[in-house]
Amino acid sequence: MEGHFSCCGIILPKQEAESTDEVHSIWVETIDDEYSITMQHPMNKEHYISFIAYVTSDSVEIMKLYPEQDISSRFRKKGHGFLYAYCNRHGLFRKNI
Ligand SMILES: [Fe+2]
């Protein structure tokens, strides 16, 4: 099936990142040579942000997050790229950085 991936015999739906919305806004503050990332999103066992990733043309950094944890990450600035946040209920969101 074109556009889909399979894993262990299971067809997985294509996963595309959406632009951030009000509930899934990613706030970025530049502090010296780092990006400070925060989100105001639920972090309970049923609904939480599972990871935040900073992706540039030649690197990927992933910060794993867990329920009941504050959403606060720092990444060393490496130029233009994208921030991704994955919500366990609503999927993948992307913001230019
Ligand atoms: Fe969500």
mmCIF file of C-alpha atoms and ligand atoms in Angstrom:
data_model
loop_
_atom_site.group_PDB
_atom_site.id
_atom_site.type_symbol
_atom_site.label_atom_id
_atom_site.label_comp_id
_atom_site.label_asym_id
_atom_site.label_seq_id
_atom_site.Cartn_x
_atom_site.Cartn_y
_atom_site.Cartn_z
ATOM 1 C CA MET A 1 0.000 0.000 0.000
ATOM 2 C CA GLU A 2 1.697 3.199 -1.192
ATOM 3 C CA GLY A 3 2.311 5.862 1.440
ATOM 4 C CA HIS A 4 1.968 3.423 4.299
ATOM 5 C CA PHE A 5 4.535 1.526 6.288
ATOM 6 C CA SER A 6 4.284 -1.898 7.777
ATOM 7 C CA CYS A 7 5.827 -3.251 10.917
ATOM 8 C CA CYS A 8 5.465 -6.788 12.223
ATOM 9 C CA GLY A 9 2.731 -7.476 9.675
ATOM 10 C CA ILE A 10 0.702 -4.447 10.765
ATOM 11 C CA ILE A 11 -0.023 -1.631 8.306
ATOM 12 C CA LEU A 12 0.755 1.690 9.969
ATOM 13 C CA PRO A 13 -0.941 4.911 8.843
ATOM 14 C CA LYS A 14 1.281 7.574 7.329
ATOM 15 C CA GLN A 15 2.360 9.960 10.084
ATOM 16 C CA GLU A 16 2.637 13.591 8.985
ATOM 17 C CA ALA A 17 3.380 16.484 11.278
ATOM 18 C CA GLU A 18 0.727 19.158 11.672
ATOM 19 C CA SER A 19 1.373 22.804 12.414
ATOM 20 C CA THR A 20 1.134 23.579 16.089
ATOM 21 C CA ASP A 21 -2.308 24.603 17.335
ATOM 22 C CA GLU A 22 -3.456 26.362 20.494
ATOM 23 C CA VAL A 23 -3.271 23.275 22.709
ATOM 24 C CA HIS A 24 -0.014 22.092 21.151
ATOM 25 C CA SER A 25 1.854 25.406 20.974
ATOM 26 C CA ILE A 26 5.610 25.148 21.354
ATOM 27 C CA TRP A 27 7.160 28.164 23.074
ATOM 28 C CA VAL A 28 10.784 28.911 22.270
ATOM 29 C CA GLU A 29 13.016 31.306 24.161
ATOM 30 C CA THR A 30 16.631 31.902 23.204
ATOM 31 C CA ILE A 31 18.951 31.909 26.210
ATOM 32 C CA ASP A 32 22.590 32.490 25.241
ATOM 33 C CA ASP A 33 23.430 29.629 22.857
ATOM 34 C CA GLU A 34 20.426 27.463 23.759
ATOM 35 C CA TYR A 35 16.763 27.199 22.902
ATOM 36 C CA SER A 36 14.564 26.838 25.954
ATOM 37 C CA ILE A 37 11.413 24.922 24.977
ATOM 38 C CA THR A 38 8.160 24.857 26.933
ATOM 39 C CA MET A 39 4.577 23.803 26.230
ATOM 40 C CA GLN A 40 1.315 24.289 28.120
ATOM 41 C CA HIS A 41 -0.171 20.864 27.430
ATOM 42 C CA PRO A 42 -1.726 18.224 29.717
ATOM 43 C CA MET A 43 0.806 15.764 31.132
ATOM 44 C CA ASN A 44 -1.373 13.071 32.682
ATOM 45 C CA LYS A 45 -1.275 9.341 32.015
ATOM 46 C CA GLU A 46 -4.070 9.506 29.435
ATOM 47 C CA HIS A 47 -2.855 12.559 27.518
ATOM 48 C CA TYR A 48 0.730 13.773 27.394
ATOM 49 C CA ILE A 49 3.624 14.878 25.226
ATOM 50 C CA SER A 50 5.826 11.839 24.675
ATOM 51 C CA PHE A 51 8.875 13.579 23.218
ATOM 52 C CA ILE A 52 10.235 16.811 21.809
ATOM 53 C CA ALA A 53 12.781 16.657 18.999
ATOM 54 C CA TYR A 54 15.035 19.306 17.480
ATOM 55 C CA VAL A 55 15.876 18.391 13.895
ATOM 56 C CA THR A 56 18.354 20.205 11.655
ATOM 57 C CA SER A 57 19.813 19.217 8.285
ATOM 58 C CA ASP A 58 22.496 17.124 9.961
ATOM 59 C CA SER A 59 21.356 16.312 13.477
ATOM 60 C CA VAL A 60 18.461 15.046 15.582
ATOM 61 C CA GLU A 61 18.125 15.522 19.320
ATOM 62 C CA ILE A 62 15.248 13.928 21.182
ATOM 63 C CA MET A 63 14.075 14.694 24.702
ATOM 64 C CA LYS A 64 11.852 11.913 26.061
ATOM 65 C CA LEU A 65 9.072 13.098 28.347
ATOM 66 C CA TYR A 66 6.852 11.258 30.796
ATOM 67 C CA PRO A 67 3.409 11.888 32.372
ATOM 68 C CA GLU A 68 3.416 14.184 35.426
ATOM 69 C CA GLN A 69 6.648 15.797 34.188
ATOM 70 C CA ASP A 70 6.922 19.497 33.264
ATOM 71 C CA ILE A 71 7.450 20.150 29.569
ATOM 72 C CA SER A 72 10.738 21.972 29.664
ATOM 73 C CA SER A 73 13.675 21.148 27.423
ATOM 74 C CA ARG A 74 16.840 22.860 26.315
ATOM 75 C CA PHE A 75 18.684 22.326 23.067
ATOM 76 C CA ARG A 76 21.966 23.865 22.003
ATOM 77 C CA LYS A 77 21.338 26.117 18.992
ATOM 78 C CA LYS A 78 22.443 24.568 15.725
ATOM 79 C CA GLY A 79 20.782 26.908 13.254
ATOM 80 C CA HIS A 80 17.596 26.569 11.267
ATOM 81 C CA GLY A 81 15.560 23.440 11.799
ATOM 82 C CA PHE A 82 12.309 22.110 13.159
ATOM 83 C CA LEU A 83 10.917 21.303 16.559
ATOM 84 C CA TYR A 84 8.627 18.292 16.756
ATOM 85 C CA ALA A 85 6.344 17.426 19.659
ATOM 86 C CA TYR A 86 4.476 14.143 19.811
ATOM 87 C CA CYS A 87 1.153 14.002 21.671
ATOM 88 C CA ASN A 88 -0.010 10.473 22.485
ATOM 89 C CA ARG A 89 -3.589 11.424 21.540
ATOM 90 C CA HIS A 90 -3.258 13.982 18.759
ATOM 91 C CA GLY A 91 -0.084 12.972 16.930
ATOM 92 C CA LEU A 92 2.923 14.873 15.688
ATOM 93 C CA PHE A 93 3.226 18.668 15.621
ATOM 94 C CA ARG A 94 5.947 20.746 14.008
ATOM 95 C CA LYS A 95 7.276 24.274 14.394
ATOM 96 C CA ASN A 96 9.992 26.024 12.378
ATOM 97 C CA ILE A 97 12.867 27.250 14.457
HETATM 98 FE FE FE B 1 -2.686 16.602 22.856
#
